[in-house]
Short mmCIF file of C-alpha atoms in Angstrom, two decimals:
data_model
loop_
_atom_site.label_atom_id
_atom_site.label_comp_id
_atom_site.label_asym_id
_atom_site.label_seq_id
_atom_site.Cartn_x
_atom_site.Cartn_y
_atom_site.Cartn_z
CA UNK A 1 -8.16 -13.84 12.44
CA UNK A 2 -5.62 -15.39 9.84
CA UNK A 3 -3.53 -18.29 11.33
CA UNK A 4 0.09 -18.80 10.53
CA UNK A 5 1.69 -21.94 11.76
CA UNK A 6 5.64 -22.53 12.34
CA UNK A 7 7.37 -25.42 13.18
CA UNK A 8 9.57 -26.63 14.85
CA UNK A 9 8.73 -24.13 17.38
CA UNK A 10 12.32 -25.42 19.26
CA UNK A 11 15.59 -26.33 17.53
CA UNK A 12 19.18 -26.90 18.44
CA UNK A 13 21.72 -28.20 16.01
CA UNK A 14 25.23 -29.32 15.59
CA UNK A 15 27.45 -26.64 14.11
CA UNK A 16 27.77 -27.35 10.71
CA UNK A 17 24.44 -28.61 9.53
CA UNK A 18 21.39 -27.92 8.04
CA UNK A 19 17.65 -26.78 9.82
CA UNK A 20 14.65 -26.36 8.31
CA UNK A 21 12.10 -23.95 9.15
CA UNK A 22 8.47 -24.06 7.58
CA UNK A 23 5.63 -21.92 7.90
CA UNK A 24 2.20 -22.55 7.31
CA UNK A 25 -0.50 -19.93 6.67
CA UNK A 26 -3.27 -22.46 7.48
CA UNK A 27 -6.57 -20.70 6.50
CA UNK A 28 -5.99 -18.37 3.66
CA UNK A 29 -3.33 -18.15 0.98
CA UNK A 30 -0.69 -15.82 0.86
CA UNK A 31 1.31 -15.44 -1.98
CA UNK A 32 3.61 -13.16 -0.11
CA UNK A 33 5.74 -14.69 3.46
CA UNK A 34 8.40 -12.42 5.40
CA UNK A 35 11.22 -13.99 7.44
CA UNK A 36 12.47 -11.92 10.44
CA UNK A 37 15.35 -12.76 13.32
CA UNK A 38 14.87 -11.23 16.31
CA UNK A 39 17.51 -11.44 19.26
CA UNK A 40 16.96 -11.59 23.07
CA UNK A 41 15.82 -8.32 24.25
CA UNK A 42 15.84 -6.60 20.79
CA UNK A 43 13.46 -6.11 17.62
CA UNK A 44 12.70 -7.65 15.04
CA UNK A 45 14.64 -7.15 11.89
CA UNK A 46 13.32 -8.14 8.46
CA UNK A 47 15.69 -11.03 7.01
CA UNK A 48 13.94 -11.76 3.41
CA UNK A 49 10.16 -11.34 1.31
CA UNK A 50 9.26 -15.06 0.27
CA UNK A 51 7.29 -14.82 -3.09
CA UNK A 52 4.79 -17.86 -3.96
CA UNK A 53 6.63 -19.26 -7.15
CA UNK A 54 9.57 -16.72 -7.29
CA UNK A 55 12.77 -16.64 -6.07
CA UNK A 56 13.16 -14.31 -2.35
CA UNK A 57 14.52 -11.27 -2.17
CA UNK A 58 16.98 -10.47 0.57
CA UNK A 59 17.43 -7.27 2.73
CA UNK A 60 20.76 -5.74 2.39
CA UNK A 61 23.77 -7.62 4.57
CA UNK A 62 21.84 -11.19 4.94
CA UNK A 63 23.37 -14.03 3.10
CA UNK A 64 21.07 -15.64 0.88
CA UNK A 65 23.39 -18.76 0.59
CA UNK A 66 23.18 -19.44 4.60
CA UNK A 67 19.41 -18.61 4.71
CA UNK A 68 17.79 -20.54 1.73
CA UNK A 69 13.55 -19.73 1.34
CA UNK A 70 11.75 -21.68 -0.36
CA UNK A 71 8.26 -20.51 -1.27
CA UNK A 72 6.48 -23.78 -3.56
CA UNK A 73 3.22 -23.21 -2.41
CA UNK A 74 0.41 -20.59 -1.62
CA UNK A 75 0.67 -21.83 1.98
CA UNK A 76 3.95 -22.75 2.80
CA UNK A 77 7.62 -20.80 2.63
CA UNK A 78 9.94 -22.58 4.01
CA UNK A 79 13.70 -21.34 5.90
CA UNK A 80 16.54 -23.01 5.90
CA UNK A 81 19.29 -22.30 7.61
CA UNK A 82 22.52 -23.38 6.00
CA UNK A 83 25.80 -24.81 7.80
CA UNK A 84 24.52 -23.59 11.38
CA UNK A 85 27.30 -22.44 13.19
CA UNK A 86 26.07 -20.62 17.30
CA UNK A 87 26.25 -17.17 15.91
CA UNK A 88 23.06 -18.61 13.79
CA UNK A 89 21.74 -19.27 16.72
CA UNK A 90 18.30 -16.35 17.50
CA UNK A 91 14.41 -17.02 17.55
CA UNK A 92 13.28 -16.65 14.48
CA UNK A 93 9.91 -15.05 13.09
CA UNK A 94 7.76 -15.78 9.99
CA UNK A 95 4.32 -13.47 8.87
CA UNK A 96 1.81 -14.05 5.55
CA UNK A 97 0.32 -10.76 4.92
CA UNK A 98 -3.18 -11.96 4.72
CA UNK A 99 -4.68 -11.42 0.78
CA UNK A 100 -8.50 -9.10 2.71
CA UNK A 101 -8.19 -5.75 3.81
CA UNK A 102 -5.95 -4.55 1.07
CA UNK A 103 -3.48 -6.92 1.20
CA UNK A 104 -1.66 -5.00 4.59
CA UNK A 105 -2.09 -7.16 8.11
CA UNK A 106 0.26 -9.14 8.02
CA UNK A 107 0.21 -12.24 10.86
CA UNK A 108 2.88 -14.00 12.70
CA UNK A 109 4.59 -17.00 13.21
CA UNK A 110 5.30 -18.70 16.48
CA UNK A 111 8.33 -18.38 16.22
CA UNK A 112 10.78 -21.00 16.24
CA UNK A 113 14.37 -20.89 18.78
CA UNK A 114 17.32 -21.84 17.51
CA UNK A 115 19.97 -22.90 18.71
CA UNK A 116 23.28 -23.86 17.52
CA UNK A 117 26.27 -26.11 19.57
CA UNK B 1 14.74 7.40 6.34
CA UNK B 2 12.90 3.76 6.59
CA UNK B 3 13.58 4.14 10.38
CA UNK B 4 10.89 4.17 13.27
CA UNK B 5 11.66 5.23 16.38
CA UNK B 6 10.11 3.66 19.34
CA UNK B 7 9.90 5.21 23.86
CA UNK B 8 10.46 4.25 25.97
CA UNK B 9 12.48 1.25 26.02
CA UNK B 10 10.34 -0.04 29.26
CA UNK B 11 8.32 0.78 30.96
CA UNK B 12 5.61 0.36 35.10
CA UNK B 13 2.03 1.44 34.92
CA UNK B 14 -0.04 0.31 38.30
CA UNK B 15 -3.08 -1.67 37.03
CA UNK B 16 -5.48 0.47 36.14
CA UNK B 17 -3.64 2.75 34.72
CA UNK B 18 -3.13 4.35 30.98
CA UNK B 19 -0.06 3.13 29.23
CA UNK B 20 1.12 5.35 26.72
CA UNK B 21 3.68 4.24 23.90
CA UNK B 22 5.28 6.40 21.68
CA UNK B 23 6.71 6.54 18.38
CA UNK B 24 7.75 8.73 15.20
CA UNK B 25 8.52 8.12 11.80
CA UNK B 26 10.65 9.79 8.45
CA UNK B 27 9.18 7.92 5.08
CA UNK B 28 5.60 10.74 4.99
CA UNK B 29 5.28 7.68 2.29
CA UNK B 30 5.02 5.14 5.44
CA UNK B 31 1.15 4.17 5.09
CA UNK B 32 -0.33 1.85 7.76
CA UNK B 33 0.82 1.56 10.69
CA UNK B 34 0.33 -1.30 13.23
CA UNK B 35 0.91 -1.87 16.44
CA UNK B 36 2.02 -5.46 17.55
CA UNK B 37 1.92 -7.27 21.40
CA UNK B 38 4.15 -9.72 21.82
CA UNK B 39 5.14 -12.10 24.63
CA UNK B 40 8.02 -13.45 25.57
CA UNK B 41 9.20 -16.99 23.38
CA UNK B 42 5.73 -15.80 21.51
CA UNK B 43 5.54 -14.61 17.34
CA UNK B 44 4.20 -11.36 18.00
CA UNK B 45 0.49 -10.65 17.79
CA UNK B 46 -1.59 -7.95 16.09
CA UNK B 47 -3.31 -5.48 18.55
CA UNK B 48 -4.39 -2.56 16.35
CA UNK B 49 -3.55 -0.14 13.31
CA UNK B 50 -4.61 2.58 11.26
CA UNK B 51 -4.03 4.91 7.97
CA UNK B 52 -2.76 8.35 8.09
CA UNK B 53 -6.15 9.85 6.93
CA UNK B 54 -7.59 8.83 10.32
CA UNK B 55 -6.36 10.92 13.71
CA UNK B 56 -7.31 8.46 15.98
CA UNK B 57 -8.78 4.92 16.39
CA UNK B 58 -9.73 2.42 19.25
CA UNK B 59 -10.58 -0.94 19.56
CA UNK B 60 -11.64 -2.10 23.60
CA UNK B 61 -9.65 -0.38 26.02
CA UNK B 62 -6.45 -0.13 23.11
CA UNK B 63 -6.32 2.82 21.69
CA UNK B 64 -3.86 4.89 18.46
CA UNK B 65 -3.29 8.57 18.00
CA UNK B 66 -2.04 9.29 15.27
CA UNK B 67 -0.09 13.10 14.29
CA UNK B 68 0.64 13.45 10.28
CA UNK B 69 1.87 16.23 10.57
CA UNK B 70 4.45 15.44 12.91
CA UNK B 71 4.76 12.20 12.01
CA UNK B 72 4.34 10.19 15.33
CA UNK B 73 1.48 7.65 16.51
CA UNK B 74 0.41 6.37 19.89
CA UNK B 75 -0.49 3.36 21.67
CA UNK B 76 -2.35 4.35 24.87
CA UNK B 77 -3.61 0.94 26.93
CA UNK B 78 -6.54 2.65 29.51
CA UNK B 79 -7.12 0.75 32.69
CA UNK B 80 -3.89 -1.20 32.10
CA UNK B 81 -4.04 -5.24 33.62
CA UNK B 82 -0.82 -7.45 34.77
CA UNK B 83 -1.64 -9.56 31.65
CA UNK B 84 -1.30 -6.32 29.53
CA UNK B 85 2.61 -7.25 30.64
CA UNK B 86 4.25 -7.74 27.98
CA UNK B 87 6.74 -5.89 24.67
CA UNK B 88 4.53 -3.43 22.19
CA UNK B 89 6.27 -2.69 18.18
CA UNK B 90 5.23 -0.04 16.76
CA UNK B 91 5.12 -0.94 12.79
CA UNK B 92 5.24 0.98 9.41
CA UNK B 93 4.33 -0.57 5.91
CA UNK B 94 5.03 0.96 3.26
CA UNK B 95 1.84 0.28 0.11
CA UNK B 96 0.15 -3.02 0.55
CA UNK B 97 3.21 -5.43 0.83
CA UNK B 98 2.77 -6.36 3.77
CA UNK B 99 6.64 -5.67 4.78
CA UNK B 100 6.90 -3.95 8.33
CA UNK B 101 9.68 -1.38 9.32
CA UNK B 102 9.40 -2.35 13.58
CA UNK B 103 9.98 0.32 16.09
CA UNK B 104 12.38 -0.80 19.25
CA UNK B 105 9.62 -2.43 21.22
CA UNK B 106 8.29 -0.65 24.78
CA UNK B 107 8.37 -3.52 28.13
CA UNK B 108 5.43 -2.95 29.80
CA UNK B 109 5.30 -3.91 33.31
CA UNK B 110 1.69 -3.60 34.93
CA UNK B 111 1.87 -3.73 38.61
CA UNK B 112 -1.08 -5.09 40.40
#
């Protein structure tokens, strides 16, 4: 199956600093990637759609200035949490759409646990 | 109309039993319905998926049953094993986008 790698898997940062999370498709090119946020014992909430070479599309209620998304190549999308605060602490997960089988199957990274102290 | 409702929230099954998780959707334009398995601290992994033109799909011990008229679909895990203990999410997608709307999740515990 397609492999999506996310880095780092765990990060602790101080309040007010910025954190960058990387999402890479290792064995395929992905023109579209997605970023999700997951709180403990809850479902995945879509934050934004990342399109290679264009601006990200954010879901309603997601602050685009706080969650900066860059999809600079067909294998890499990054999520930067700017001026992080404790309420931004969460599990962030990316997915990449595998171009086979009609551009439908989404494969997920292993997630990044962000803790803001 | 974009919601996917999943039940039960939690499920306990004895080893060897059948685990059944149900999902319902409203938007009839959804055309792809995957199930994901997630272990604590990990990202979701695709288990099995179905499209509305098929009423059932089986892969190993996992079966999706799809009822288009009722706008419902379910996951059946046959011969459930302790290693199946995880959280399961149903999802729905519109068009060939990969953009997924997730159900609330079901925490499955399989007792030895």
